[in-house]
Short mmCIF file of C-alpha atoms in Angstrom, two decimals:
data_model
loop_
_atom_site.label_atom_id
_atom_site.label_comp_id
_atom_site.label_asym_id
_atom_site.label_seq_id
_atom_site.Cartn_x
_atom_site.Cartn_y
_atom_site.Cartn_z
CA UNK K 1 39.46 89.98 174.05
CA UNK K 2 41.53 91.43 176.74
CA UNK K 3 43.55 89.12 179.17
CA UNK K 4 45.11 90.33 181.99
CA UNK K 5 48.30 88.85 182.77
CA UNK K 6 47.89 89.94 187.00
CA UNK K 7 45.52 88.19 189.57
CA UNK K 8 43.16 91.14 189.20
CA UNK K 9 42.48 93.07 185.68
CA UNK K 10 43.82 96.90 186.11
CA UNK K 11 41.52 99.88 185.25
CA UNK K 12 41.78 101.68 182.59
CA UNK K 13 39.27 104.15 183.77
CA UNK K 14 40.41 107.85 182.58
CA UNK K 15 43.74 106.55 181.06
CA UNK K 16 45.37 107.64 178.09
CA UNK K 17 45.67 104.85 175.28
CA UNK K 18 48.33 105.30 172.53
CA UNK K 19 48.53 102.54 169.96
CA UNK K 20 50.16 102.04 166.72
CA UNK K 21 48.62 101.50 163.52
CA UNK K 22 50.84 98.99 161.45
CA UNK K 23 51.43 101.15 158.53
CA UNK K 24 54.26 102.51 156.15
CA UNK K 25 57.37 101.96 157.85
CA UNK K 26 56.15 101.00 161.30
CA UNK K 27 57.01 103.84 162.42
CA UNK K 28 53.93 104.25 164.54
CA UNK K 29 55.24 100.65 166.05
CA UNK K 30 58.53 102.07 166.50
CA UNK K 31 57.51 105.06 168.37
CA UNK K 32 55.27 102.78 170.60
CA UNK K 33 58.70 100.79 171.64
CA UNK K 34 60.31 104.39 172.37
CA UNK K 35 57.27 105.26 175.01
CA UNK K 36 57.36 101.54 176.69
CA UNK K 37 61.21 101.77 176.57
CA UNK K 38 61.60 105.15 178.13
CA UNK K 39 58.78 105.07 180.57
CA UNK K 40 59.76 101.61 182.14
CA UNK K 41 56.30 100.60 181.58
CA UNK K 42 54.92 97.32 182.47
CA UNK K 43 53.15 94.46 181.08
CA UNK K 44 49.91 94.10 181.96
CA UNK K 45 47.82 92.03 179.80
CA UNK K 46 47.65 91.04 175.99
CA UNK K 47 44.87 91.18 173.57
CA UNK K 48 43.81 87.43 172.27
CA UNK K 49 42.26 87.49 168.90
CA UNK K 50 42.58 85.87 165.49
CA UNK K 51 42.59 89.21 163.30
CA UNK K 52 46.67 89.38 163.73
CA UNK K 53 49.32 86.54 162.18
CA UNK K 54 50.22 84.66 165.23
CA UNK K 55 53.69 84.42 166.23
CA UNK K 56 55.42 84.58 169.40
CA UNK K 57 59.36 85.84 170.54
CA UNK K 58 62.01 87.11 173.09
CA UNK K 59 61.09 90.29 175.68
CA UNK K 60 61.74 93.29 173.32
CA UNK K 61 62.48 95.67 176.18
CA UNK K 62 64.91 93.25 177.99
CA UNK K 63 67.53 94.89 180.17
CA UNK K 64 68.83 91.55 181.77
CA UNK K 65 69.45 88.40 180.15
CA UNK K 66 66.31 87.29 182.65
CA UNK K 67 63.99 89.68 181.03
CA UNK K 68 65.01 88.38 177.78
CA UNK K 69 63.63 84.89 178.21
CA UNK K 70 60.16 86.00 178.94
CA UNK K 71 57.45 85.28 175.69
CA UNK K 72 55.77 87.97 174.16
CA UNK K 73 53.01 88.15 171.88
CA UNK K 74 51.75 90.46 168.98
CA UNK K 75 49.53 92.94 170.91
CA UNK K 76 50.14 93.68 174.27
CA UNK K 77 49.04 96.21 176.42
CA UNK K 78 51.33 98.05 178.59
CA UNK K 79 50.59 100.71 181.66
CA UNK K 80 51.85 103.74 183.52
CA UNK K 81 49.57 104.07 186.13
CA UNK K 82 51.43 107.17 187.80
CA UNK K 83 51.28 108.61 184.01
CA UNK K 84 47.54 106.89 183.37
CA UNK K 85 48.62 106.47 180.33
CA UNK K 86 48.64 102.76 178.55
CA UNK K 87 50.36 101.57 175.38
CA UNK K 88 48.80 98.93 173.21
CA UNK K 89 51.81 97.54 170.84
CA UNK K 90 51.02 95.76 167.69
CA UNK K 91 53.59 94.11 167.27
CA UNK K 92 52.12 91.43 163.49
CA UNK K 93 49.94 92.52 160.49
CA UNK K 94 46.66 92.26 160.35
CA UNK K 95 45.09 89.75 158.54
CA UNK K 96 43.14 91.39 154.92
CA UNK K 97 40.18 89.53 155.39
CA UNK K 98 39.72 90.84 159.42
CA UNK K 99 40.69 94.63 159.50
CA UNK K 100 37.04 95.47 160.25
CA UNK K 101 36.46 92.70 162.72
CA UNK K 102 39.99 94.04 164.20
CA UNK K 103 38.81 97.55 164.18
CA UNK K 104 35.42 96.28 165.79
CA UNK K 105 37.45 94.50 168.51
CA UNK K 106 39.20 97.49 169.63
CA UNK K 107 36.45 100.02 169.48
CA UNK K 108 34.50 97.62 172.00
CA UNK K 109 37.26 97.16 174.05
CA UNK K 110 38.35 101.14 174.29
CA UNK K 111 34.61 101.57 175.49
CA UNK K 112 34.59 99.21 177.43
CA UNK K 113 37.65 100.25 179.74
CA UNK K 114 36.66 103.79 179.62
CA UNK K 115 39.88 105.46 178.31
CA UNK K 116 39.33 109.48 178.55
CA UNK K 117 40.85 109.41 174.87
CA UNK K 118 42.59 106.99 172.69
CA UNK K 119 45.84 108.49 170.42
CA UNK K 120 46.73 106.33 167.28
CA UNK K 121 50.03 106.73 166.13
CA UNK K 122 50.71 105.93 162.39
CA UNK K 123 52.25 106.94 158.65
CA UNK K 124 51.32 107.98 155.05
CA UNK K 125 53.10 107.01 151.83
CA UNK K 126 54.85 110.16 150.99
CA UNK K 127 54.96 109.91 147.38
CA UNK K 128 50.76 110.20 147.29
CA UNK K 129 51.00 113.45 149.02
CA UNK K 130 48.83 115.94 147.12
CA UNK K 131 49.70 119.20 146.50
CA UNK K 132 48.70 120.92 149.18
CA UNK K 133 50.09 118.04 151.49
CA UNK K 134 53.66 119.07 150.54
CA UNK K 135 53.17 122.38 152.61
CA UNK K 136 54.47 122.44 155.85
CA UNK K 137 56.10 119.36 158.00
CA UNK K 138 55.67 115.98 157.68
CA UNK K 139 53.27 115.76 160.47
CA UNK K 140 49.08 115.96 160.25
CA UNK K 141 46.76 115.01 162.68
CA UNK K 142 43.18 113.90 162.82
CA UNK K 143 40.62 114.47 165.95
CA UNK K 144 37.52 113.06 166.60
CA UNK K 145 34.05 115.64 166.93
CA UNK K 146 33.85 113.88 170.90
CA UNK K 147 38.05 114.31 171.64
CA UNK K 148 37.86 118.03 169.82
CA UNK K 149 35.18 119.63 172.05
CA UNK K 150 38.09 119.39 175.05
CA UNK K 151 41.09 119.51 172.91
CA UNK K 152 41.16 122.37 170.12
CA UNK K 153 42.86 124.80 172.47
CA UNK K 154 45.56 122.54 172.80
CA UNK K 155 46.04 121.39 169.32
CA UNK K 156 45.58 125.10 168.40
CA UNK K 157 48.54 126.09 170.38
CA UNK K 158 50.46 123.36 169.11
CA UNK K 159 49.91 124.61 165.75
CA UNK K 160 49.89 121.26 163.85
CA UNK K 161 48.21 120.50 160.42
CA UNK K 162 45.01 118.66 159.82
CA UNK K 163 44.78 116.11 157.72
CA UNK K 164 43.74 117.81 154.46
CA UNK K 165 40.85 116.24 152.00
CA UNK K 166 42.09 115.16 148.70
CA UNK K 167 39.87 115.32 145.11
CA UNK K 168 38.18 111.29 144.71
CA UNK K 169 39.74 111.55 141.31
CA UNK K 170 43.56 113.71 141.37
CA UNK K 171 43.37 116.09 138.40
CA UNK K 172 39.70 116.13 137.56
CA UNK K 173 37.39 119.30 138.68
CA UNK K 174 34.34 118.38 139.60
CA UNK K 175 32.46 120.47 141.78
CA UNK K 176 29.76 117.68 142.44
CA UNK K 177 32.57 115.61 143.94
CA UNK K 178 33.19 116.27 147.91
CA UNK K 179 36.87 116.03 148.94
CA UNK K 180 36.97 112.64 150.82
CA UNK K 181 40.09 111.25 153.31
CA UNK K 182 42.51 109.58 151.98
CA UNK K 183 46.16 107.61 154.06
CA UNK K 184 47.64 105.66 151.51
CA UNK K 185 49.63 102.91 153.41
CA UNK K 186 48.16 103.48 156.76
CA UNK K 187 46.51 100.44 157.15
CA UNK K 188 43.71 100.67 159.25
CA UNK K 189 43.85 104.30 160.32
CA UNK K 190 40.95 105.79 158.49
CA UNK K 191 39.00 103.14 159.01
CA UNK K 192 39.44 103.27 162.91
CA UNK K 193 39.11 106.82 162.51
CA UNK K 194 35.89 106.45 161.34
CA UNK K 195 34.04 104.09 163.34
CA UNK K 196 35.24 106.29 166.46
CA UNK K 197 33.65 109.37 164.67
CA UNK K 198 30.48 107.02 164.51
CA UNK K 199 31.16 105.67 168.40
CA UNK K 200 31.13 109.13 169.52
CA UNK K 201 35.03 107.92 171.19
CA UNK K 202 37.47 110.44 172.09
CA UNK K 203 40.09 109.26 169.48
CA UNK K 204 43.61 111.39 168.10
CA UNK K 205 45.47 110.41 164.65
CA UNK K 206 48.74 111.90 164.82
CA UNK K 207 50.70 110.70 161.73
CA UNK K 208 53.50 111.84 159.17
CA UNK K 209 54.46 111.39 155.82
CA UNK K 210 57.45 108.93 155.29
CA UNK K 211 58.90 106.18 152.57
CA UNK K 212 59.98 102.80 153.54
CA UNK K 213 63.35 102.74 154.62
CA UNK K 214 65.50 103.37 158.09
CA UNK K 215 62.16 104.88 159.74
CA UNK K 216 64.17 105.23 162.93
CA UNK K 217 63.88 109.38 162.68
CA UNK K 218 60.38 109.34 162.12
CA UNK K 219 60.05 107.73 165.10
CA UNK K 220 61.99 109.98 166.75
CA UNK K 221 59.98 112.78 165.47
CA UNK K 222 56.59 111.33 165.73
CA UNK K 223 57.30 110.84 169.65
CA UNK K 224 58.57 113.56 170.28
CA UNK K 225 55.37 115.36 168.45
CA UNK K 226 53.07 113.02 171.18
CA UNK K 227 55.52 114.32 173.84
CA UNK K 228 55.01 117.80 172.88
CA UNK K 229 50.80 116.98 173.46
CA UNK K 230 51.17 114.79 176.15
CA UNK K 231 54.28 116.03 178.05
CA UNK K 232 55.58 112.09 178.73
CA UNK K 233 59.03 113.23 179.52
CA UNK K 234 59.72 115.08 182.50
CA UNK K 235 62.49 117.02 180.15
CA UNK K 236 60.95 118.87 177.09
CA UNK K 237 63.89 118.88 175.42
CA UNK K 238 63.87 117.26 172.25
CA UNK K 239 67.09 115.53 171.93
CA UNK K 240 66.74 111.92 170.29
CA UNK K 241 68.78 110.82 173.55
CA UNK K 242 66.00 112.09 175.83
CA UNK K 243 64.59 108.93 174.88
CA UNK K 244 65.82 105.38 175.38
CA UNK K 245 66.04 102.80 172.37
CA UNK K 246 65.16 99.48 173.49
CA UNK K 247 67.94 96.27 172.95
CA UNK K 248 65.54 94.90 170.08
CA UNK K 249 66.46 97.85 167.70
CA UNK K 250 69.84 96.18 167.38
CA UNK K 251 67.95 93.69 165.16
CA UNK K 252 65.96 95.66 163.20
CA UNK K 253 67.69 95.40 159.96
CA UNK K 254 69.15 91.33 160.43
CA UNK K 255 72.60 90.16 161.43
CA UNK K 256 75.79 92.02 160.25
CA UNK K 257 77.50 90.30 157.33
CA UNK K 258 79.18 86.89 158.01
CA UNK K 259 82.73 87.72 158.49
CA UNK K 260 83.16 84.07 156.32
CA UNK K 261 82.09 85.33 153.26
CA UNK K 262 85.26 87.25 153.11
#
């Protein structure tokens, strides 16, 4: 359920909606924080639901010690109304037993608020590529039959990869066997991907092939792929500067080590 944190609940009504999927690395979190950072965008609402751990902290996009104190919860929804775009952040895993009612929740709510397309942002296990996955960049993308009919020009031009099919069963020929999609370690990607296929929604994957690690470049590069779609930053350029790392990153990887141990 959506709750709006103003007196009045905003319209989504032809917005953009990028959203992470918590996956390898988090890098489709981490790009999300790049967007909210850089754009200024603001808070308006949270989704209430018992499909993600609960836990609570600290304004991750403080810029004053003010900010800081405000509480923030695992998915919020953030806006750019000049931009239409809004950002759902996931910020806690989702629980094994409720990705589908998850997926459920947020394929009724996307409907429901009438998003002109919906652009999911998340990451493969590099080491399952196959073969014909190691071609090329990183990057693949998935598109939905109801986003494609507006949007193959554009994805044409940007020249990106499709997600290629993989063999059920690596090594085996079988010609009675139809290649079938596969995202090791991005959580619920294909299954979202799926049920908006079935929805008829106007839904983007846009993810890339990565190891667990310092994901920080892959968020880089996974925004500034968006950015090349979307056009979010006035300047095209894609210097990682262009866009502005928020004052939780600091804490990404713990403290430093206690000076006392020495």
């Amino acid at each position: 359920m959506f709750i709006s944190s103003q007196r009045s609940a905003p319209s989504f009504r032809d917005f953009t909606l990028v959203m992470p999927a918590v996956a390898v690395g988090n890098v489709g979190q981490l790009a999300v924080d790049l967007i909210v950072s850089t754009l200024n965008m603001s808070r308006v609402g949270h989704i209430h639901t018992d499909c993600l751990i609960p836990m609570a902290g600290n304004n991750p996009y403080a810029s004053c010690k003010e900010d800081g104190e405000e509480l923030h919860t695992p998915a919020e929804v953030y806006a750019a109304a000049e931009l239409k775009l809004a950002v759902l952040q996931i910020r806690a895993p989702i629980l094994q037993s409720k990705t589908k009612k998850f997926r459920q929740l947020l394929v009724s709510w996307i409907k429901s608020s009438g998003f002109s397309r919906t652009v999911v942002l998340s990451s493969s296990h590099a080491y399952q590529r196959d073969d014909q996955q190691l071609q090329g960049t990183p990057l693949r993308y998935l598109v939905t039959p109801s986003l494609l009919k507006g949007s193959a020009d554009a994805l044409k031009e940007l020249g990106w990869r499709e997600m290629e099919r993989v063999p059920a069963f690596p090594g085996l020929t079988d010609g009675n066997t139809e290649p079938r999609l596969c995202i090791p370690g991005g959580g619920i990607t294909k299954g979202l991907y799926t049920d908006s296929c079935k929805e008829d929604l106007p839904l983007a994957v846009l993810l890339l092939f990565c190891s667990e690690g310092d994901n920080i470049p892959d968020a880089f590069a996974l925004a500034n792929h968006l950015n090349d779609w979307l056009h979010l930053l006035d300047d095209n350029s894609k210097q990682p500067n262009k866009w502005k790392i928020p004052t939780s990153w600091s804490l990404l990887f713990g403290n430093g080590i206690p000076p006392a141990l020495f």
